[in-house]
Tab-separated table of C-alpha atoms in Angstrom:
chain	number	residue	atom	x	y	z
F	1	MET	CA	11.798	17.603	-35.181
F	2	PRO	CA	12.276	19.052	-31.453
F	3	GLU	CA	13.516	16.926	-28.558
F	4	ARG	CA	10.652	14.956	-26.072
F	5	ARG	CA	10.846	16.421	-22.959
F	6	THR	CA	11.770	13.721	-20.369
F	7	VAL	CA	10.355	12.915	-16.849
F	8	ALA	CA	11.441	10.711	-14.080
F	9	LEU	CA	9.065	9.762	-11.646
F	10	VAL	CA	10.307	9.017	-7.683
F	11	THR	CA	8.353	7.274	-5.666
F	12	LEU	CA	7.781	7.105	-2.116
F	13	GLY	CA	5.561	5.602	0.482
F	14	CYS	CA	3.149	2.453	-0.027
F	15	ALA	CA	1.809	0.248	-2.559
F	16	ARG	CA	-0.929	3.108	-3.579
F	17	ASN	CA	1.343	5.680	-4.438
F	18	GLU	CA	3.355	3.440	-6.877
F	19	VAL	CA	-0.091	2.772	-8.264
F	20	ASP	CA	-0.881	7.240	-8.639
F	21	SER	CA	2.754	7.675	-9.789
F	22	GLU	CA	1.591	5.181	-12.871
F	23	GLU	CA	-1.422	7.067	-13.672
F	24	LEU	CA	1.178	10.133	-14.002
F	25	ALA	CA	3.422	8.410	-15.878
F	26	GLY	CA	0.235	6.794	-17.977
F	27	ARG	CA	-0.814	10.330	-18.807
F	28	LEU	CA	2.802	11.889	-19.177
F	29	GLU	CA	3.488	9.645	-21.975
F	30	ALA	CA	0.137	9.989	-23.894
F	31	ASP	CA	1.232	13.703	-24.119
F	32	GLY	CA	4.284	12.933	-25.603
F	33	TRP	CA	6.771	12.914	-22.590
F	34	GLN	CA	9.742	10.512	-22.825
F	35	LEU	CA	10.118	8.624	-19.093
F	36	VAL	CA	13.266	7.538	-17.745
F	37	GLN	CA	14.011	6.234	-14.661
F	38	ASP	CA	17.068	8.318	-13.225
F	39	ALA	CA	16.302	11.592	-12.052
F	40	ALA	CA	19.733	12.887	-13.142
F	41	ASP	CA	18.060	12.184	-16.880
F	42	ALA	CA	15.199	13.684	-16.769
F	43	ASP	CA	14.460	17.445	-17.315
F	44	VAL	CA	11.776	17.346	-14.650
F	45	ALA	CA	11.511	15.474	-11.485
F	46	VAL	CA	8.680	14.434	-10.134
F	47	VAL	CA	8.610	13.215	-6.557
F	48	ASN	CA	5.646	11.505	-5.247
F	49	THR	CA	5.568	11.886	-1.618
F	50	CYS	CA	4.085	10.256	1.287
F	51	GLY	CA	2.631	12.388	4.248
F	52	PHE	CA	1.851	9.498	6.262
F	53	VAL	CA	3.959	10.212	9.772
F	54	GLU	CA	7.148	11.857	10.578
F	55	ALA	CA	9.422	10.017	9.488
F	56	ALA	CA	7.972	9.262	5.473
F	57	LYS	CA	7.380	12.608	5.611
F	58	LYS	CA	11.483	13.072	5.947
F	59	ASP	CA	12.115	11.028	3.556
F	60	SER	CA	9.868	13.086	1.375
F	61	VAL	CA	11.691	16.309	2.420
F	62	ASP	CA	15.210	14.066	1.413
F	63	ALA	CA	14.355	13.240	-1.733
F	64	LEU	CA	13.080	16.968	-3.014
F	65	LEU	CA	16.436	18.112	-1.755
F	66	GLU	CA	18.612	15.103	-3.229
F	67	ALA	CA	16.627	15.470	-6.674
F	68	ASN	CA	17.051	19.703	-5.955
F	69	ASP	CA	20.885	18.768	-5.627
F	70	LEU	CA	20.224	17.415	-9.541
F	71	LYS	CA	19.581	21.457	-10.953
F	72	GLY	CA	23.096	23.052	-12.275
F	73	HIS	CA	24.852	19.376	-12.558
F	74	GLY	CA	23.325	17.487	-15.610
F	75	ARG	CA	19.718	17.818	-17.536
F	76	THR	CA	17.139	18.133	-14.292
F	77	GLN	CA	16.006	21.989	-14.805
F	78	ALA	CA	13.007	21.492	-12.097
F	79	VAL	CA	11.992	19.052	-9.148
F	80	VAL	CA	8.228	18.959	-8.568
F	81	ALA	CA	6.218	17.710	-5.518
F	82	VAL	CA	2.959	15.609	-5.691
F	83	GLY	CA	1.387	13.050	-3.993
F	84	CYS	CA	-0.047	12.574	-0.001
F	85	MET	CA	2.373	15.214	1.687
F	86	ALA	CA	2.066	17.484	-1.377
F	87	GLU	CA	-1.926	17.582	-1.092
F	88	ARG	CA	-1.840	17.591	2.792
F	89	TYR	CA	-0.065	20.610	2.815
F	90	GLY	CA	0.122	22.860	-0.412
F	91	LYS	CA	1.090	26.139	-0.062
F	92	GLU	CA	2.870	25.450	3.596
F	93	LEU	CA	4.944	22.852	1.864
F	94	ALA	CA	5.852	24.847	-0.798
F	95	GLU	CA	6.737	27.884	1.022
F	96	ALA	CA	8.750	26.005	3.178
F	97	LEU	CA	10.665	24.452	0.977
F	98	PRO	CA	11.435	26.600	-2.060
F	99	GLU	CA	13.836	24.072	-3.402
F	100	ALA	CA	10.682	22.627	-4.988
F	101	ASP	CA	9.666	24.310	-7.917
F	102	ALA	CA	6.039	23.488	-7.397
F	103	VAL	CA	3.616	21.797	-5.156
F	104	LEU	CA	1.050	19.895	-6.855
F	105	GLY	CA	-2.256	18.549	-5.283
F	106	PHE	CA	-4.208	15.861	-6.474
F	107	ASP	CA	-6.721	18.593	-8.487
F	108	ASP	CA	-3.745	19.126	-10.598
F	109	TYR	CA	-3.237	15.768	-12.032
F	110	ALA	CA	-5.435	16.035	-14.589
F	111	ASP	CA	-3.280	18.398	-16.487
F	112	ILE	CA	-0.068	17.381	-15.535
F	113	THR	CA	1.538	18.023	-18.455
F	114	ASP	CA	0.496	21.822	-18.901
F	115	ARG	CA	1.803	22.474	-14.928
F	116	LEU	CA	5.020	20.703	-15.911
F	117	GLN	CA	5.708	22.623	-19.372
F	118	THR	CA	4.738	26.371	-17.596
F	119	ILE	CA	7.174	25.247	-14.468
F	120	LEU	CA	9.943	24.468	-17.146
F	121	ALA	CA	9.180	27.820	-19.155
F	122	GLY	CA	10.119	29.530	-16.459
F	123	GLY	CA	6.129	29.994	-14.850
F	124	HIS	CA	5.029	29.889	-12.170
F	125	HIS	CA	2.605	27.642	-10.023
F	126	VAL	CA	0.221	28.604	-6.911
F	127	SER	CA	0.484	26.084	-4.591
F	128	HIS	CA	-3.513	25.026	-3.267
F	129	ALA	CA	-4.587	25.979	0.285
F	130	PRO	CA	-5.055	22.147	1.883
F	131	ARG	CA	-8.806	21.497	2.397
F	132	ASP	CA	-10.643	18.365	4.209
F	133	ARG	CA	-11.120	15.892	0.796
F	134	ARG	CA	-13.880	14.380	2.708
F	135	LYS	CA	-16.130	16.941	2.167
F	136	LEU	CA	-15.767	17.125	-1.306
F	137	LEU	CA	-18.364	13.911	-1.791
F	138	PRO	CA	-21.866	12.926	-0.120
F	139	LEU	CA	-22.010	11.460	3.347
F	140	THR	CA	-23.948	8.407	2.593
F	141	PRO	CA	-21.487	5.942	0.670
F	142	VAL	CA	-24.456	4.652	-2.448
F	143	GLU	CA	-24.729	8.772	-3.421
F	144	ARG	CA	-20.864	8.874	-3.834
F	145	GLN	CA	-20.585	7.364	-7.213
F	146	SER	CA	-22.865	9.841	-9.508
F	147	ALA	CA	-21.158	12.831	-7.828
F	148	ALA	CA	-17.431	11.157	-7.936
F	149	ALA	CA	-16.538	12.565	-11.564
F	150	GLU	CA	-16.806	15.877	-10.410
F	151	VAL	CA	-14.063	15.445	-7.814
F	152	ALA	CA	-10.258	14.571	-8.362
F	153	VAL	CA	-9.420	10.906	-6.983
F	154	PRO	CA	-6.518	9.626	-8.153
F	155	GLY	CA	-7.476	6.314	-10.087
F	156	HIS	CA	-11.058	7.551	-10.874
F	157	GLY	CA	-10.340	10.243	-13.663
F	158	ALA	CA	-11.752	12.017	-16.554
F	159	PRO	CA	-12.904	10.353	-20.183
F	160	GLU	CA	-9.724	9.561	-22.142
F	161	ASP	CA	-8.735	8.659	-25.194
F	162	LEU	CA	-5.985	6.095	-24.802
F	163	PRO	CA	-3.351	5.054	-27.008
F	164	GLU	CA	-2.029	1.919	-27.766
F	165	GLY	CA	-0.223	-0.084	-25.230
F	166	LEU	CA	-1.383	2.259	-22.053
F	167	ALA	CA	-4.167	1.109	-19.795
F	168	PRO	CA	-7.415	1.873	-18.282
F	169	ALA	CA	-6.355	2.341	-14.565
F	170	SER	CA	-10.047	3.119	-14.118
F	171	GLY	CA	-11.968	1.125	-17.269
F	172	PRO	CA	-11.650	4.006	-19.900
F	173	ARG	CA	-11.099	6.414	-17.655
F	174	THR	CA	-7.541	7.331	-16.332
F	175	LEU	CA	-4.421	5.873	-18.068
F	176	ARG	CA	-1.297	3.552	-16.058
F	177	ARG	CA	2.045	2.917	-17.606
F	178	ARG	CA	4.214	0.315	-15.630
F	179	LEU	CA	7.218	1.946	-14.355
F	180	ASP	CA	9.104	-1.930	-14.014
F	181	ASP	CA	8.553	-5.089	-15.280
F	182	SER	CA	8.323	-6.615	-12.296
F	183	PRO	CA	5.790	-9.879	-12.143
F	184	VAL	CA	3.947	-8.842	-9.344
F	185	ALA	CA	1.684	-5.049	-9.856
F	186	SER	CA	-0.573	-3.498	-7.008
F	187	VAL	CA	-4.703	-2.680	-8.202
F	188	LYS	CA	-6.098	0.298	-6.319
F	189	LEU	CA	-9.307	-1.228	-5.340
F	190	ALA	CA	-10.516	1.995	-3.888
F	191	SER	CA	-9.839	5.302	-2.626
F	192	GLY	CA	-9.906	7.167	0.943
F	193	CYS	CA	-11.582	6.454	3.964
F	194	ASP	CA	-14.587	6.749	6.150
F	195	ARG	CA	-13.370	5.599	9.398
F	196	ARG	CA	-11.870	7.648	12.034
F	197	CYS	CA	-8.930	6.382	13.816
F	198	SER	CA	-7.910	9.468	16.701
F	199	PHE	CA	-4.024	9.060	15.279
F	200	CYS	CA	-4.755	9.099	11.442
F	201	ALA	CA	-4.976	12.337	9.779
F	202	ILE	CA	-5.067	9.857	5.697
F	203	PRO	CA	-8.729	10.961	5.464
F	204	ALA	CA	-8.765	14.475	5.400
F	205	PHE	CA	-6.323	14.466	2.586
F	206	ARG	CA	-6.947	11.575	0.464
F	207	GLY	CA	-11.116	11.448	1.253
F	208	SER	CA	-14.124	9.999	1.793
F	209	PHE	CA	-13.999	6.278	0.474
F	210	LEU	CA	-14.953	5.614	-3.052
F	211	SER	CA	-15.398	2.114	-4.559
F	212	ARG	CA	-14.144	1.317	-8.115
F	213	ARG	CA	-16.208	-0.675	-10.129
F	214	PRO	CA	-15.310	-4.299	-10.486
F	215	ALA	CA	-15.599	-3.757	-14.608
F	216	ASP	CA	-13.034	-1.320	-14.186
F	217	VAL	CA	-10.573	-3.410	-11.549
F	218	LEU	CA	-11.386	-6.766	-14.267
F	219	SER	CA	-10.497	-4.579	-16.816
F	220	GLU	CA	-6.696	-3.445	-15.593
F	221	THR	CA	-6.087	-6.818	-14.003
F	222	ARG	CA	-6.654	-8.124	-17.667
F	223	TRP	CA	-4.553	-5.357	-18.984
F	224	LEU	CA	-1.397	-6.122	-16.262
F	225	ALA	CA	-1.847	-9.926	-17.416
F	226	GLU	CA	-0.794	-9.044	-21.016
F	227	GLN	CA	2.002	-7.162	-19.614
F	228	GLY	CA	3.875	-10.163	-18.064
F	229	VAL	CA	2.181	-9.440	-14.095
F	230	ARG	CA	1.361	-12.737	-12.481
F	231	GLU	CA	0.568	-11.833	-8.783
F	232	VAL	CA	-1.476	-8.465	-8.516
F	233	MET	CA	-2.177	-7.404	-5.054
F	234	LEU	CA	-5.395	-5.414	-4.297
F	235	VAL	CA	-4.979	-1.971	-1.971
F	236	SER	CA	-6.506	0.766	-0.900
F	237	GLU	CA	-7.043	2.033	2.606
F	238	ASN	CA	-9.953	-0.198	3.403
F	239	ASN	CA	-10.538	-3.242	1.200
F	240	THR	CA	-12.823	-4.499	3.719
F	241	SER	CA	-15.400	-1.883	2.891
F	242	TYR	CA	-15.272	-1.901	-0.622
F	243	GLY	CA	-18.568	-2.150	-2.394
F	244	LYS	CA	-20.629	-0.497	0.591
F	245	ASP	CA	-20.722	2.718	-1.956
F	246	LEU	CA	-21.972	0.724	-4.709
F	247	GLY	CA	-25.190	-1.176	-2.871
F	248	ASP	CA	-23.121	-4.613	-2.116
F	249	ILE	CA	-20.681	-4.508	1.014
F	250	ARG	CA	-19.822	-8.461	0.222
F	251	LEU	CA	-18.678	-7.249	-3.464
F	252	LEU	CA	-15.707	-8.386	-2.615
F	253	GLU	CA	-16.351	-11.864	-2.272
F	254	THR	CA	-17.189	-12.036	-5.517
F	255	LEU	CA	-14.670	-9.911	-7.656
F	256	LEU	CA	-11.991	-12.088	-6.095
F	257	PRO	CA	-12.901	-15.287	-7.939
F	258	GLU	CA	-13.209	-13.169	-10.913
F	259	LEU	CA	-9.812	-11.735	-10.890
F	260	ALA	CA	-8.252	-15.008	-10.087
F	261	ALA	CA	-10.275	-16.568	-13.153
F	262	VAL	CA	-8.473	-13.823	-15.337
F	263	ASP	CA	-6.100	-15.498	-17.893
F	264	GLY	CA	-1.858	-15.089	-16.787
F	265	ILE	CA	-2.625	-14.497	-12.832
F	266	GLU	CA	-1.995	-16.959	-10.759
F	267	ARG	CA	-2.188	-15.014	-7.567
F	268	VAL	CA	-4.607	-12.872	-6.549
F	269	ARG	CA	-3.678	-10.795	-2.853
F	270	VAL	CA	-5.370	-8.806	-1.010
F	271	SER	CA	-3.957	-6.306	1.902
F	272	TYR	CA	-5.599	-3.567	4.281
F	273	LEU	CA	-7.691	-5.450	6.013
F	274	GLN	CA	-9.874	-3.755	9.046
F	275	PRO	CA	-10.226	-6.668	11.584
F	276	ALA	CA	-13.153	-5.327	12.831
F	277	GLU	CA	-14.861	-5.669	9.128
F	278	MET	CA	-13.499	-8.852	8.729
F	279	ARG	CA	-16.721	-11.215	7.794
F	280	PRO	CA	-17.035	-15.083	7.800
F	281	GLY	CA	-18.159	-15.486	4.133
F	282	LEU	CA	-14.766	-13.215	3.256
F	283	ILE	CA	-13.119	-15.198	4.674
F	284	ASP	CA	-13.829	-18.235	3.180
F	285	VAL	CA	-13.487	-16.703	0.298
F	286	MET	CA	-9.733	-15.750	0.841
F	287	THR	CA	-9.163	-18.910	2.231
F	288	GLY	CA	-11.591	-21.865	-0.036
F	289	THR	CA	-10.683	-19.726	-4.012
F	290	PRO	CA	-7.734	-21.210	-6.212
F	291	GLY	CA	-5.384	-18.389	-6.607
F	292	VAL	CA	-6.659	-16.622	-4.026
F	293	VAL	CA	-3.855	-16.581	-1.263
F	294	PRO	CA	-4.634	-17.029	2.406
F	295	TYR	CA	-2.970	-13.609	3.471
F	296	PHE	CA	-4.100	-11.314	5.860
F	297	ASP	CA	-2.538	-8.005	6.248
F	298	LEU	CA	-5.207	-7.028	9.071
F	299	SER	CA	-4.831	-3.643	11.103
F	300	PHE	CA	-4.681	-4.281	14.626
F	301	GLN	CA	-2.764	-1.386	15.390
F	302	HIS	CA	-2.835	-2.231	19.173
F	303	SER	CA	-4.816	-5.194	21.530
F	304	ALA	CA	-5.538	-3.365	24.666
F	305	PRO	CA	-8.932	-2.205	25.004
F	306	ASN	CA	-8.443	0.814	26.507
F	307	VAL	CA	-6.059	1.928	23.856
F	308	LEU	CA	-8.461	1.141	20.604
F	309	ARG	CA	-10.978	2.706	22.162
F	310	ARG	CA	-9.049	6.087	22.386
F	311	MET	CA	-7.972	5.340	19.002
F	312	ARG	CA	-11.350	4.697	18.270
F	313	ARG	CA	-10.978	1.323	17.329
F	314	PHE	CA	-12.704	-1.669	18.652
F	315	GLY	CA	-11.734	-5.415	19.622
F	316	ASP	CA	-8.990	-6.567	22.673
F	317	THR	CA	-6.745	-9.166	22.825
F	318	ASP	CA	-8.626	-12.008	22.979
F	319	ARG	CA	-11.477	-11.306	19.781
F	320	PHE	CA	-8.000	-10.572	17.132
F	321	LEU	CA	-6.914	-14.244	18.956
F	322	GLU	CA	-10.176	-15.953	17.700
F	323	LEU	CA	-9.853	-14.385	14.530
F	324	LEU	CA	-6.347	-15.566	13.800
F	325	GLU	CA	-7.138	-19.151	14.917
F	326	GLY	CA	-10.885	-19.017	12.590
F	327	ILE	CA	-8.442	-18.034	9.609
F	328	ARG	CA	-6.209	-21.227	10.585
F	329	GLY	CA	-8.501	-23.343	11.223
F	330	LYS	CA	-9.345	-23.030	7.478
F	331	ALA	CA	-6.442	-22.271	5.916
F	332	PRO	CA	-3.333	-23.674	8.930
F	333	GLU	CA	-0.780	-22.046	6.340
F	334	ALA	CA	-2.398	-18.769	5.807
F	335	GLY	CA	0.239	-15.422	6.788
F	336	ALA	CA	-0.707	-12.534	8.794
F	337	ARG	CA	1.223	-9.524	9.619
F	338	SER	CA	-0.286	-6.333	11.199
F	339	ASN	CA	1.443	-3.227	12.067
F	340	PHE	CA	1.370	-1.386	15.749
F	341	ILE	CA	1.435	1.791	17.723
F	342	VAL	CA	3.333	1.500	21.067
F	343	GLY	CA	3.542	5.457	23.502
F	344	PHE	CA	-0.385	5.877	22.666
F	345	PRO	CA	-1.364	8.533	24.650
F	346	GLY	CA	-2.611	7.053	27.801
F	347	GLU	CA	-1.004	3.120	27.450
F	348	THR	CA	-0.101	1.916	30.585
F	349	GLU	CA	2.616	-0.782	31.386
F	350	ALA	CA	-0.779	-3.333	31.948
F	351	ASP	CA	-1.611	-2.197	28.272
F	352	LEU	CA	1.479	-2.418	26.648
F	353	ALA	CA	1.826	-6.167	28.614
F	354	GLU	CA	-2.018	-6.637	26.671
F	355	LEU	CA	-0.004	-6.088	23.272
F	356	GLU	CA	3.204	-7.656	24.487
F	357	ARG	CA	0.499	-11.569	24.806
F	358	PHE	CA	-0.631	-10.393	21.978
F	359	ILE	CA	2.102	-10.520	19.964
F	360	THR	CA	3.818	-13.205	21.646
F	361	HIS	CA	0.476	-15.644	20.999
F	362	ALA	CA	-0.389	-14.327	17.600
F	363	ARG	CA	2.163	-16.149	15.083
F	364	LEU	CA	2.660	-13.609	12.575
F	365	ASP	CA	4.536	-13.706	9.912
F	366	ALA	CA	5.648	-9.633	9.447
F	367	VAL	CA	5.075	-6.707	12.503
F	368	GLY	CA	5.456	-3.122	11.959
F	369	VAL	CA	6.151	-1.454	15.240
F	370	PHE	CA	5.702	2.425	15.481
F	371	GLY	CA	6.018	4.803	17.955
F	372	TYR	CA	3.647	7.166	18.463
F	373	SER	CA	4.366	10.876	16.967
F	374	ASP	CA	1.309	13.105	17.068
F	375	GLU	CA	0.199	14.080	13.460
F	376	ASP	CA	-1.537	17.258	12.189
F	377	GLY	CA	-4.950	17.731	12.739
F	378	THR	CA	-5.666	14.432	14.481
F	379	GLU	CA	-8.486	14.346	17.440
F	380	ALA	CA	-5.147	11.609	19.248
F	381	ALA	CA	-2.268	15.295	18.827
F	382	GLY	CA	-4.826	17.039	21.655
F	383	TYR	CA	-4.990	13.791	24.085
F	384	ASP	CA	-3.906	14.089	27.223
F	385	GLY	CA	-1.998	11.519	28.944
F	386	LYS	CA	1.026	12.031	26.076
F	387	LEU	CA	4.141	10.116	26.840
F	388	PRO	CA	7.873	11.550	27.439
F	389	GLU	CA	9.953	10.557	24.431
F	390	ASP	CA	12.430	8.888	25.586
F	391	GLU	CA	9.279	6.133	27.361
F	392	VAL	CA	7.782	6.073	23.564
F	393	ALA	CA	11.125	4.748	22.484
F	394	GLU	CA	12.012	2.419	25.161
F	395	ARG	CA	8.643	1.288	24.436
F	396	LEU	CA	9.266	0.576	20.479
F	397	ALA	CA	12.786	-0.852	21.409
F	398	ARG	CA	10.947	-2.947	23.727
F	399	LEU	CA	8.532	-4.442	21.411
F	400	THR	CA	10.344	-4.656	17.956
F	401	ARG	CA	12.640	-7.101	19.845
F	402	LEU	CA	9.916	-8.901	20.995
F	403	ALA	CA	8.248	-8.327	17.329
F	404	GLU	CA	11.498	-9.929	15.499
F	405	GLU	CA	11.825	-12.652	18.267
F	406	MET	CA	8.125	-14.227	17.652
F	407	THR	CA	8.186	-13.764	13.393
F	408	ALA	CA	11.227	-15.395	13.532
F	409	GLN	CA	10.054	-17.869	15.152
F	410	ARG	CA	6.707	-18.199	13.042
F	411	ALA	CA	9.516	-18.568	10.181
F	412	GLU	CA	11.322	-21.535	11.821
F	413	GLU	CA	7.981	-23.286	12.062
F	414	ARG	CA	7.773	-23.292	8.135
F	415	ILE	CA	10.774	-25.299	7.700
F	416	GLY	CA	9.647	-28.749	5.756
F	417	SER	CA	6.981	-27.135	4.178
F	418	GLU	CA	6.520	-27.316	0.584
F	419	ILE	CA	5.898	-23.338	-0.136
F	420	GLU	CA	5.229	-22.004	-4.159
F	421	VAL	CA	7.639	-19.314	-4.585
F	422	LEU	CA	6.913	-16.637	-6.852
F	423	VAL	CA	10.521	-15.617	-8.371
F	424	GLU	CA	11.165	-11.533	-8.756
F	425	SER	CA	14.579	-11.575	-9.109
F	426	VAL	CA	17.906	-13.296	-10.174
F	427	GLU	CA	20.944	-11.556	-9.789
F	428	ASP	CA	24.698	-12.901	-9.710
F	429	GLY	CA	23.242	-16.290	-9.346
F	430	VAL	CA	21.153	-15.437	-6.518
F	431	VAL	CA	17.547	-16.431	-7.345
F	432	GLU	CA	14.614	-14.183	-5.060
F	433	GLY	CA	10.653	-14.370	-4.406
F	434	ARG	CA	7.795	-14.782	-2.144
F	435	ALA	CA	5.844	-16.973	-0.966
F	436	ALA	CA	2.021	-16.775	-0.464
F	437	HIS	CA	2.994	-15.722	2.871
F	438	GLN	CA	5.060	-12.863	1.861
F	439	ALA	CA	3.681	-9.528	0.670
F	440	PRO	CA	6.193	-7.028	-1.496
F	441	GLU	CA	7.988	-4.627	0.185
F	442	THR	CA	6.950	-4.689	3.617
F	443	ASP	CA	7.085	-9.123	4.020
F	444	GLY	CA	10.445	-11.468	4.546
F	445	LEU	CA	11.237	-13.331	1.240
F	446	THR	CA	12.655	-16.247	0.431
F	447	THR	CA	15.748	-17.575	-1.266
F	448	LEU	CA	16.124	-20.808	-3.704
F	449	LEU	CA	18.942	-22.858	-3.773
F	450	GLY	CA	19.821	-24.616	-7.107
F	451	ALA	CA	17.635	-22.881	-8.907
F	452	GLN	CA	19.691	-21.142	-11.251
F	453	ASP	CA	17.286	-22.027	-14.719
F	454	ALA	CA	15.005	-19.938	-12.827
F	455	ARG	CA	13.567	-16.807	-14.107
F	456	PRO	CA	11.601	-13.986	-12.974
F	457	GLY	CA	7.662	-14.421	-13.241
F	458	GLN	CA	7.792	-18.421	-12.608
F	459	PHE	CA	6.361	-19.993	-9.594
F	460	VAL	CA	8.887	-22.710	-8.586
F	461	ARG	CA	7.860	-25.096	-5.991
F	462	ALA	CA	10.528	-26.046	-2.712
F	463	ARG	CA	10.797	-26.871	0.296
F	464	VAL	CA	11.733	-24.813	2.902
F	465	VAL	CA	15.109	-25.512	4.478
F	466	ALA	CA	16.080	-23.173	6.802
F	467	ALA	CA	14.879	-19.577	8.239
F	468	GLU	CA	17.195	-16.263	8.320
F	469	GLY	CA	14.204	-14.111	10.389
F	470	VAL	CA	11.470	-13.978	8.343
F	471	ASP	CA	13.403	-14.592	5.576
F	472	LEU	CA	13.364	-18.233	4.079
F	473	VAL	CA	15.466	-20.406	2.939
F	474	ALA	CA	14.185	-23.097	0.396
F	475	GLU	CA	15.783	-26.360	-2.639
F	476	PRO	CA	13.000	-26.931	-5.630
F	477	VAL	CA	10.924	-29.929	-5.405
F	478	ALA	CA	9.182	-28.808	-8.781
F	479	ALA	CA	8.704	-26.192	-11.286
F	480	THR	CA	5.557	-24.868	-13.148
F	481	SER	CA	5.595	-21.282	-15.523
F	482	GLY	CA	2.003	-20.800	-15.615
F	483	ASP	CA	-0.288	-23.919	-14.368
F	484	GLY	CA	-1.253	-22.381	-11.101
F	485	CYS	CA	-0.292	-21.483	-7.977
F	486	GLN	CA	-1.730	-24.414	-4.986
F	487	GLY	CA	0.659	-23.416	-2.592
F	488	GLU	CA	0.568	-23.170	1.615
F	489	GLY	CA	-3.842	-23.159	1.109
F	490	ALA	CA	-3.998	-21.131	-2.265
């Protein structure tokens, strides 16, 4: 019997990319590939790239070059780029980066095995010419579901037979194979985005907003629970729009309790929420449903009206503070995080001061701050009023310092409170996990003292005794391993 071909998936970027990598892993394993963790042990290294901002694109290129360096020194024979950057630039990326043996777009995912075999056999793959994927689906949301079968959308694939042990990442229509044994996993709720923020290129290469059907999301969540997952995080470009193309903009309010009731799932977390689309009913469900954590990942981006209008967004400092106040009125310990862009074209000192006012009073648990840079194909790239790079850098440093100060202060406010910690790692006697207000990757973590017997996937009730920046230190007061998690208002 010939030796099985080996493949390693290297994932960069957000949780949505992680789900896409697991879909590719499912397809490859079903076709007989052996999945390995280390690219040096693989015949082909598949790098799932990020195409969001310049720093992320640089990281993607660095990862491709690093994988390319393995060729000739071990087993690795080929390096292939997939993901957002590959889809966004296609042929242009292939020409600029000959170190990548192929650049594959989303349309290639269903035939990933054929593409990799061709490359390993010495064949050449002609990369696609980028196109605006928003034009592939009908403009009217309710007409999209019937047309979706004709469009390649990661997580929304064509019918396939499912081998034993592989999940239906979209009902019976796509594959998923877990690439780690974490007790936390992301579940894709939708793909694409209909918003037209002037700084963002994502809709052009991810396409128009397309919801997954509730039955598919539930089916995948049940499978993840069988794999030992205890927390699922719902991801998409905009979760607050879920269901609008299915004829029910309030579908998320119905789905959340059903997900929380899945046997084995103790926490359901919702990410990527648009402040302008938050509904009282959704807030009620997120703050009042057992098992759904009161965690609000709100995409504010700025709070000065002048800047928000140029971003083609809505709101202002006072309205955003009222939103947070309303959430905390229902769940005082609710977690809240956001990202902000500073140095946007036309941003004045008064605008920056308004954003500082918001961050000073918002009591956010985690904040990401980015300096503005032009993105190819975006409206803002053509704006006047661009600030010098050194001015953007100074504003970025200034707001970052404030954000670090205020999030550390918010963490200190939690000292003395009781939290439920989901243990994620136990290494060399150090036990780390996350409370309900801490999302994976993006937020802080909690270190448990005196809990050396804890194991990953276990929930430990603990009292916060110290804070280190956004991170917490806590001591157990009780432990549970499957009795539900009701901490922090969950």
